[in-house]
Amino acid sequence: MGAGSAAPAVPGTGLTALSPRYQIGAALALAIVTLAACVHLGMVFLSVAPANTVSKQHGEAIQEWVLPEFEQNWKLFAPNPLQQNIAVQVRAETRTANGDTATTGWYDLSAQDGRAIDGNLLPSHTQQNELRRAWDFFVSTHDGDNRPVGLRGALSEQYVRRIVVLRLDRQDAAGRAGSIERIQVRSRTTSVPPPKWSDEQFSDKPVYRVLPWWTVPAAEAAGGVR
């Protein structure tokens, strides 16, 4: 190579390897994702933080963003430990491919989540919180007779129904080519025993809260006869 020859250009890597137009597009996409992540984290933080000027002024927008999928069951600086074990259970009325109907036994969905978490060093958010928070959402928007209170009652019913139908579908509750026609959800509540040194009295009898049968819309029913 002669003394006056130019050194060969080194090819770029990462974003520098793209054309200017694609570099601008990639940078714009990254900025949008970063902004969305910041907004989401801010909304979740405001939903669990103590009441403040921002949360009071924009409370409705915050709740619409967070509920129901991202709702949290705790407040900053004010933990509220549970003193009861609440298991969510479901059974289904199914229709087979030849038109016969049958009712399944009770599936203990909370127990299934517990088994998935037990011994798991990295349990998923779904296993830990999805079902529990959905039930808390339902209870907080319904009275003792399971009647919705306020506009969020119907939303909580749809949320619980969607979760349990998906869970039943994964367990093939309707069988091959069958469909889930109706579901019934109940909770089983038992008290957490006090420590041995305590003289606190408690009942070891479970308390059931049984919901009425819900019809599963065709769009949600799992894989079968319509």
PDB file of C-alpha atoms in Angstrom:
ATOM      1  CA  MET A   1       0.000   0.000   0.000  1.00  0.00           C
ATOM      2  CA  GLY A   2       1.359   3.371  -0.970  1.00  0.00           C
ATOM      3  CA  ALA A   3       2.025   6.118   1.538  1.00  0.00           C
ATOM      4  CA  GLY A   4      -0.769   8.243   0.085  1.00  0.00           C
ATOM      5  CA  SER A   5      -3.456   5.515   0.127  1.00  0.00           C
ATOM      6  CA  ALA A   6      -6.461   5.988   2.420  1.00  0.00           C
ATOM      7  CA  ALA A   7      -7.167   3.359   5.079  1.00  0.00           C
ATOM      8  CA  PRO A   8     -10.234   1.178   4.367  1.00  0.00           C
ATOM      9  CA  ALA A   9     -13.414   2.280   6.100  1.00  0.00           C
ATOM     10  CA  VAL A  10     -14.358   0.243   9.165  1.00  0.00           C
ATOM     11  CA  PRO A  11     -18.003  -0.964   8.956  1.00  0.00           C
ATOM     12  CA  GLY A  12     -20.258   0.333  11.712  1.00  0.00           C
ATOM     13  CA  THR A  13     -22.011  -1.803  14.265  1.00  0.00           C
ATOM     14  CA  GLY A  14     -25.377  -1.488  15.985  1.00  0.00           C
ATOM     15  CA  LEU A  15     -27.324   1.621  15.047  1.00  0.00           C
ATOM     16  CA  THR A  16     -24.340   3.078  13.220  1.00  0.00           C
ATOM     17  CA  ALA A  17     -24.614   0.256  10.673  1.00  0.00           C
ATOM     18  CA  LEU A  18     -28.064   1.483   9.628  1.00  0.00           C
ATOM     19  CA  SER A  19     -28.795   4.132   7.098  1.00  0.00           C
ATOM     20  CA  PRO A  20     -29.634   7.594   8.506  1.00  0.00           C
ATOM     21  CA  ARG A  21     -33.328   7.081   7.820  1.00  0.00           C
ATOM     22  CA  TYR A  22     -33.423   3.827   9.789  1.00  0.00           C
ATOM     23  CA  GLN A  23     -31.305   5.354  12.561  1.00  0.00           C
ATOM     24  CA  ILE A  24     -33.933   8.064  13.003  1.00  0.00           C
ATOM     25  CA  GLY A  25     -36.724   5.463  13.032  1.00  0.00           C
ATOM     26  CA  ALA A  26     -34.917   3.299  15.596  1.00  0.00           C
ATOM     27  CA  ALA A  27     -34.206   6.279  17.817  1.00  0.00           C
ATOM     28  CA  LEU A  28     -37.848   7.379  17.609  1.00  0.00           C
ATOM     29  CA  ALA A  29     -39.088   3.880  18.502  1.00  0.00           C
ATOM     30  CA  LEU A  30     -36.705   3.717  21.459  1.00  0.00           C
ATOM     31  CA  ALA A  31     -37.910   7.108  22.666  1.00  0.00           C
ATOM     32  CA  ILE A  32     -41.565   6.023  22.448  1.00  0.00           C
ATOM     33  CA  VAL A  33     -40.888   2.784  24.368  1.00  0.00           C
ATOM     34  CA  THR A  34     -38.938   4.659  27.037  1.00  0.00           C
ATOM     35  CA  LEU A  35     -41.687   7.247  27.402  1.00  0.00           C
ATOM     36  CA  ALA A  36     -44.394   4.557  27.676  1.00  0.00           C
ATOM     37  CA  ALA A  37     -42.376   2.694  30.326  1.00  0.00           C
ATOM     38  CA  CYS A  38     -41.905   5.894  32.339  1.00  0.00           C
ATOM     39  CA  VAL A  39     -45.625   6.724  32.134  1.00  0.00           C
ATOM     40  CA  HIS A  40     -46.584   3.205  33.221  1.00  0.00           C
ATOM     41  CA  LEU A  41     -44.195   3.181  36.173  1.00  0.00           C
ATOM     42  CA  GLY A  42     -45.399   6.630  37.185  1.00  0.00           C
ATOM     43  CA  MET A  43     -49.058   5.590  37.055  1.00  0.00           C
ATOM     44  CA  VAL A  44     -48.438   2.451  39.138  1.00  0.00           C
ATOM     45  CA  PHE A  45     -46.402   4.433  41.667  1.00  0.00           C
ATOM     46  CA  LEU A  46     -49.115   7.072  42.050  1.00  0.00           C
ATOM     47  CA  SER A  47     -51.761   4.360  42.496  1.00  0.00           C
ATOM     48  CA  VAL A  48     -49.987   2.910  45.556  1.00  0.00           C
ATOM     49  CA  ALA A  49     -48.379   6.047  46.971  1.00  0.00           C
ATOM     50  CA  PRO A  50     -50.010   8.040  49.780  1.00  0.00           C
ATOM     51  CA  ALA A  51     -52.565  10.595  48.602  1.00  0.00           C
ATOM     52  CA  ASN A  52     -50.918  13.641  47.068  1.00  0.00           C
ATOM     53  CA  THR A  53     -51.781  16.587  44.845  1.00  0.00           C
ATOM     54  CA  VAL A  54     -51.142  14.720  41.575  1.00  0.00           C
ATOM     55  CA  SER A  55     -53.088  11.580  42.540  1.00  0.00           C
ATOM     56  CA  LYS A  56     -56.018  13.664  43.789  1.00  0.00           C
ATOM     57  CA  GLN A  57     -56.161  15.760  40.634  1.00  0.00           C
ATOM     58  CA  HIS A  58     -55.729  12.878  38.180  1.00  0.00           C
ATOM     59  CA  GLY A  59     -57.107   9.988  40.251  1.00  0.00           C
ATOM     60  CA  GLU A  60     -59.657   8.880  37.648  1.00  0.00           C
ATOM     61  CA  ALA A  61     -57.082   8.695  34.854  1.00  0.00           C
ATOM     62  CA  ILE A  62     -54.671   6.788  37.110  1.00  0.00           C
ATOM     63  CA  GLN A  63     -57.280   4.195  38.074  1.00  0.00           C
ATOM     64  CA  GLU A  64     -58.379   3.714  34.456  1.00  0.00           C
ATOM     65  CA  TRP A  65     -54.759   3.014  33.500  1.00  0.00           C
ATOM     66  CA  VAL A  66     -53.961   0.661  36.385  1.00  0.00           C
ATOM     67  CA  LEU A  67     -57.210  -1.291  36.809  1.00  0.00           C
ATOM     68  CA  PRO A  68     -57.682  -4.159  36.623  1.00  0.00           C
ATOM     69  CA  GLU A  69     -54.542  -5.799  35.252  1.00  0.00           C
ATOM     70  CA  PHE A  70     -51.941  -3.754  37.168  1.00  0.00           C
ATOM     71  CA  GLU A  71     -53.729  -3.194  40.476  1.00  0.00           C
ATOM     72  CA  GLN A  72     -51.616  -3.685  43.615  1.00  0.00           C
ATOM     73  CA  ASN A  73     -52.757  -5.009  46.998  1.00  0.00           C
ATOM     74  CA  TRP A  74     -50.593  -2.823  49.168  1.00  0.00           C
ATOM     75  CA  LYS A  75     -49.863   0.792  49.962  1.00  0.00           C
ATOM     76  CA  LEU A  76     -46.453   2.327  50.398  1.00  0.00           C
ATOM     77  CA  PHE A  77     -45.483   2.610  54.081  1.00  0.00           C
ATOM     78  CA  ALA A  78     -48.706   0.793  55.156  1.00  0.00           C
ATOM     79  CA  PRO A  79     -48.439  -2.974  54.643  1.00  0.00           C
ATOM     80  CA  ASN A  80     -51.633  -4.922  55.222  1.00  0.00           C
ATOM     81  CA  PRO A  81     -50.738  -8.582  55.884  1.00  0.00           C
ATOM     82  CA  LEU A  82     -53.443 -11.107  55.119  1.00  0.00           C
ATOM     83  CA  GLN A  83     -54.960 -12.970  58.075  1.00  0.00           C
ATOM     84  CA  GLN A  84     -57.048 -15.386  56.035  1.00  0.00           C
ATOM     85  CA  ASN A  85     -56.384 -17.979  53.386  1.00  0.00           C
ATOM     86  CA  ILE A  86     -58.741 -17.452  50.461  1.00  0.00           C
ATOM     87  CA  ALA A  87     -58.921 -20.097  47.754  1.00  0.00           C
ATOM     88  CA  VAL A  88     -60.717 -19.394  44.488  1.00  0.00           C
ATOM     89  CA  GLN A  89     -62.399 -22.438  42.989  1.00  0.00           C
ATOM     90  CA  VAL A  90     -64.440 -22.960  39.827  1.00  0.00           C
ATOM     91  CA  ARG A  91     -66.548 -25.602  38.136  1.00  0.00           C
ATOM     92  CA  ALA A  92     -67.966 -25.609  34.632  1.00  0.00           C
ATOM     93  CA  GLU A  93     -70.937 -26.815  32.668  1.00  0.00           C
ATOM     94  CA  THR A  94     -69.614 -28.178  29.396  1.00  0.00           C
ATOM     95  CA  ARG A  95     -71.056 -29.361  26.103  1.00  0.00           C
ATOM     96  CA  THR A  96     -69.427 -32.201  24.224  1.00  0.00           C
ATOM     97  CA  ALA A  97     -69.088 -32.527  20.468  1.00  0.00           C
ATOM     98  CA  ASN A  98     -72.204 -34.708  20.277  1.00  0.00           C
ATOM     99  CA  GLY A  99     -74.302 -32.205  22.239  1.00  0.00           C
ATOM    100  CA  ASP A 100     -74.260 -33.823  25.690  1.00  0.00           C
ATOM    101  CA  THR A 101     -73.863 -31.594  28.756  1.00  0.00           C
ATOM    102  CA  ALA A 102     -71.900 -32.324  31.909  1.00  0.00           C
ATOM    103  CA  THR A 103     -70.795 -30.524  35.054  1.00  0.00           C
ATOM    104  CA  THR A 104     -67.182 -30.785  36.164  1.00  0.00           C
ATOM    105  CA  GLY A 105     -65.960 -31.056  39.721  1.00  0.00           C
ATOM    106  CA  TRP A 106     -64.471 -28.070  41.518  1.00  0.00           C
ATOM    107  CA  TYR A 107     -61.042 -26.931  40.319  1.00  0.00           C
ATOM    108  CA  ASP A 108     -59.030 -25.265  43.106  1.00  0.00           C
ATOM    109  CA  LEU A 109     -57.197 -22.646  41.064  1.00  0.00           C
ATOM    110  CA  SER A 110     -55.513 -21.075  44.105  1.00  0.00           C
ATOM    111  CA  ALA A 111     -54.086 -24.447  45.127  1.00  0.00           C
ATOM    112  CA  GLN A 112     -52.721 -24.890  41.613  1.00  0.00           C
ATOM    113  CA  ASP A 113     -50.982 -21.517  41.844  1.00  0.00           C
ATOM    114  CA  GLY A 114     -49.618 -22.458  45.257  1.00  0.00           C
ATOM    115  CA  ARG A 115     -48.099 -25.663  43.906  1.00  0.00           C
ATOM    116  CA  ALA A 116     -46.553 -23.737  41.007  1.00  0.00           C
ATOM    117  CA  ILE A 117     -44.974 -21.238  43.435  1.00  0.00           C
ATOM    118  CA  ASP A 118     -43.783 -23.748  46.035  1.00  0.00           C
ATOM    119  CA  GLY A 119     -40.081 -24.339  45.542  1.00  0.00           C
ATOM    120  CA  ASN A 120     -39.942 -21.959  42.577  1.00  0.00           C
ATOM    121  CA  LEU A 121     -37.148 -19.426  43.019  1.00  0.00           C
ATOM    122  CA  LEU A 122     -38.593 -17.143  40.363  1.00  0.00           C
ATOM    123  CA  PRO A 123     -42.404 -17.491  40.364  1.00  0.00           C
ATOM    124  CA  SER A 124     -44.210 -15.393  37.800  1.00  0.00           C
ATOM    125  CA  HIS A 125     -46.416 -12.426  38.606  1.00  0.00           C
ATOM    126  CA  THR A 126     -49.338 -14.344  37.107  1.00  0.00           C
ATOM    127  CA  GLN A 127     -48.859 -17.278  39.460  1.00  0.00           C
ATOM    128  CA  GLN A 128     -48.551 -15.025  42.494  1.00  0.00           C
ATOM    129  CA  ASN A 129     -51.073 -12.287  41.918  1.00  0.00           C
ATOM    130  CA  GLU A 130     -53.375 -12.526  38.897  1.00  0.00           C
ATOM    131  CA  LEU A 131     -56.103 -14.732  40.366  1.00  0.00           C
ATOM    132  CA  ARG A 132     -55.853 -13.284  43.875  1.00  0.00           C
ATOM    133  CA  ARG A 133     -56.069  -9.696  42.691  1.00  0.00           C
ATOM    134  CA  ALA A 134     -58.936 -10.503  40.326  1.00  0.00           C
ATOM    135  CA  TRP A 135     -60.921 -11.935  43.239  1.00  0.00           C
ATOM    136  CA  ASP A 136     -60.082  -8.948  45.457  1.00  0.00           C
ATOM    137  CA  PHE A 137     -61.277  -6.689  42.648  1.00  0.00           C
ATOM    138  CA  PHE A 138     -64.555  -8.608  42.425  1.00  0.00           C
ATOM    139  CA  VAL A 139     -65.185  -8.549  46.183  1.00  0.00           C
ATOM    140  CA  SER A 140     -64.488  -4.821  46.407  1.00  0.00           C
ATOM    141  CA  THR A 141     -67.049  -4.053  43.685  1.00  0.00           C
ATOM    142  CA  HIS A 142     -69.888  -6.331  44.901  1.00  0.00           C
ATOM    143  CA  ASP A 143     -72.054  -6.485  47.990  1.00  0.00           C
ATOM    144  CA  GLY A 144     -72.663  -9.509  50.205  1.00  0.00           C
ATOM    145  CA  ASP A 145     -75.348 -10.773  47.809  1.00  0.00           C
ATOM    146  CA  ASN A 146     -72.876 -10.671  44.890  1.00  0.00           C
ATOM    147  CA  ARG A 147     -74.623  -7.709  43.289  1.00  0.00           C
ATOM    148  CA  PRO A 148     -72.353  -5.171  41.562  1.00  0.00           C
ATOM    149  CA  VAL A 149     -71.842  -1.854  43.299  1.00  0.00           C
ATOM    150  CA  GLY A 150     -70.859   0.921  40.919  1.00  0.00           C
ATOM    151  CA  LEU A 151     -69.741   0.878  37.323  1.00  0.00           C
ATOM    152  CA  ARG A 152     -66.689  -1.333  37.914  1.00  0.00           C
ATOM    153  CA  GLY A 153     -68.779  -4.310  39.015  1.00  0.00           C
ATOM    154  CA  ALA A 154     -69.406  -5.554  35.489  1.00  0.00           C
ATOM    155  CA  LEU A 155     -65.725  -5.095  34.621  1.00  0.00           C
ATOM    156  CA  SER A 156     -64.637  -7.189  37.603  1.00  0.00           C
ATOM    157  CA  GLU A 157     -67.039  -9.995  36.602  1.00  0.00           C
ATOM    158  CA  GLN A 158     -65.672 -10.025  33.058  1.00  0.00           C
ATOM    159  CA  TYR A 159     -62.110 -10.075  34.379  1.00  0.00           C
ATOM    160  CA  VAL A 160     -62.685 -13.024  36.732  1.00  0.00           C
ATOM    161  CA  ARG A 161     -64.625 -14.911  34.062  1.00  0.00           C
ATOM    162  CA  ARG A 162     -61.914 -14.426  31.466  1.00  0.00           C
ATOM    163  CA  ILE A 163     -59.208 -15.667  33.827  1.00  0.00           C
ATOM    164  CA  VAL A 164     -61.018 -18.821  34.974  1.00  0.00           C
ATOM    165  CA  VAL A 165     -62.182 -19.759  31.461  1.00  0.00           C
ATOM    166  CA  LEU A 166     -58.603 -19.522  30.193  1.00  0.00           C
ATOM    167  CA  ARG A 167     -57.434 -21.644  33.112  1.00  0.00           C
ATOM    168  CA  LEU A 168     -60.118 -24.270  32.447  1.00  0.00           C
ATOM    169  CA  ASP A 169     -59.213 -24.261  28.765  1.00  0.00           C
ATOM    170  CA  ARG A 170     -55.549 -24.939  29.551  1.00  0.00           C
ATOM    171  CA  GLN A 171     -56.652 -27.928  31.657  1.00  0.00           C
ATOM    172  CA  ASP A 172     -58.920 -29.206  28.878  1.00  0.00           C
ATOM    173  CA  ALA A 173     -61.953 -29.125  31.181  1.00  0.00           C
ATOM    174  CA  ALA A 174     -64.385 -29.387  28.249  1.00  0.00           C
ATOM    175  CA  GLY A 175     -62.631 -32.346  26.673  1.00  0.00           C
ATOM    176  CA  ARG A 176     -61.754 -32.849  23.044  1.00  0.00           C
ATOM    177  CA  ALA A 177     -63.899 -30.675  20.711  1.00  0.00           C
ATOM    178  CA  GLY A 178     -66.055 -29.620  23.680  1.00  0.00           C
ATOM    179  CA  SER A 179     -66.962 -26.139  24.866  1.00  0.00           C
ATOM    180  CA  ILE A 180     -67.535 -24.409  28.187  1.00  0.00           C
ATOM    181  CA  GLU A 181     -71.120 -23.169  28.388  1.00  0.00           C
ATOM    182  CA  ARG A 182     -71.305 -21.816  31.957  1.00  0.00           C
ATOM    183  CA  ILE A 183     -69.026 -21.432  34.966  1.00  0.00           C
ATOM    184  CA  GLN A 184     -69.582 -21.057  38.692  1.00  0.00           C
ATOM    185  CA  VAL A 185     -66.976 -19.503  40.951  1.00  0.00           C
ATOM    186  CA  ARG A 186     -66.710 -19.737  44.713  1.00  0.00           C
ATOM    187  CA  SER A 187     -64.220 -18.773  47.398  1.00  0.00           C
ATOM    188  CA  ARG A 188     -63.195 -20.875  50.392  1.00  0.00           C
ATOM    189  CA  THR A 189     -61.977 -18.765  53.298  1.00  0.00           C
ATOM    190  CA  THR A 190     -60.154 -20.164  56.323  1.00  0.00           C
ATOM    191  CA  SER A 191     -58.514 -18.265  59.163  1.00  0.00           C
ATOM    192  CA  VAL A 192     -54.755 -18.295  59.589  1.00  0.00           C
ATOM    193  CA  PRO A 193     -54.113 -19.990  62.964  1.00  0.00           C
ATOM    194  CA  PRO A 194     -52.608 -17.702  65.618  1.00  0.00           C
ATOM    195  CA  PRO A 195     -49.195 -18.597  67.073  1.00  0.00           C
ATOM    196  CA  LYS A 196     -49.098 -21.330  69.710  1.00  0.00           C
ATOM    197  CA  TRP A 197     -48.360 -18.881  72.519  1.00  0.00           C
ATOM    198  CA  SER A 198     -51.476 -16.811  71.722  1.00  0.00           C
ATOM    199  CA  ASP A 199     -54.819 -17.372  73.468  1.00  0.00           C
ATOM    200  CA  GLU A 200     -56.728 -15.822  70.573  1.00  0.00           C
ATOM    201  CA  GLN A 201     -59.836 -17.748  69.600  1.00  0.00           C
ATOM    202  CA  PHE A 202     -60.517 -18.585  65.948  1.00  0.00           C
ATOM    203  CA  SER A 203     -62.740 -20.846  63.892  1.00  0.00           C
ATOM    204  CA  ASP A 204     -61.180 -23.546  61.742  1.00  0.00           C
ATOM    205  CA  LYS A 205     -64.346 -24.034  59.717  1.00  0.00           C
ATOM    206  CA  PRO A 206     -64.152 -22.818  56.110  1.00  0.00           C
ATOM    207  CA  VAL A 207     -66.579 -20.166  54.899  1.00  0.00           C
ATOM    208  CA  TYR A 208     -67.786 -20.390  51.299  1.00  0.00           C
ATOM    209  CA  ARG A 209     -68.948 -17.568  49.064  1.00  0.00           C
ATOM    210  CA  VAL A 210     -70.687 -19.088  46.056  1.00  0.00           C
ATOM    211  CA  LEU A 211     -71.445 -16.962  43.005  1.00  0.00           C
ATOM    212  CA  PRO A 212     -74.317 -17.631  40.601  1.00  0.00           C
ATOM    213  CA  TRP A 213     -73.691 -19.457  37.342  1.00  0.00           C
ATOM    214  CA  TRP A 214     -72.293 -17.211  34.608  1.00  0.00           C
ATOM    215  CA  THR A 215     -72.908 -17.892  30.926  1.00  0.00           C
ATOM    216  CA  VAL A 216     -69.675 -17.854  28.934  1.00  0.00           C
ATOM    217  CA  PRO A 217     -69.941 -15.766  25.739  1.00  0.00           C
ATOM    218  CA  ALA A 218     -69.168 -17.662  22.550  1.00  0.00           C
ATOM    219  CA  ALA A 219     -66.142 -15.437  21.941  1.00  0.00           C
ATOM    220  CA  GLU A 220     -64.600 -16.599  25.233  1.00  0.00           C
ATOM    221  CA  ALA A 221     -65.699 -20.238  25.266  1.00  0.00           C
ATOM    222  CA  ALA A 222     -62.863 -22.621  24.612  1.00  0.00           C
ATOM    223  CA  GLY A 223     -62.469 -24.407  21.385  1.00  0.00           C
ATOM    224  CA  GLY A 224     -65.508 -26.363  20.664  1.00  0.00           C
ATOM    225  CA  VAL A 225     -69.064 -26.493  19.610  1.00  0.00           C
ATOM    226  CA  ARG A 226     -70.862 -23.201  19.065  1.00  0.00           C
TER     227      ARG A 226
END
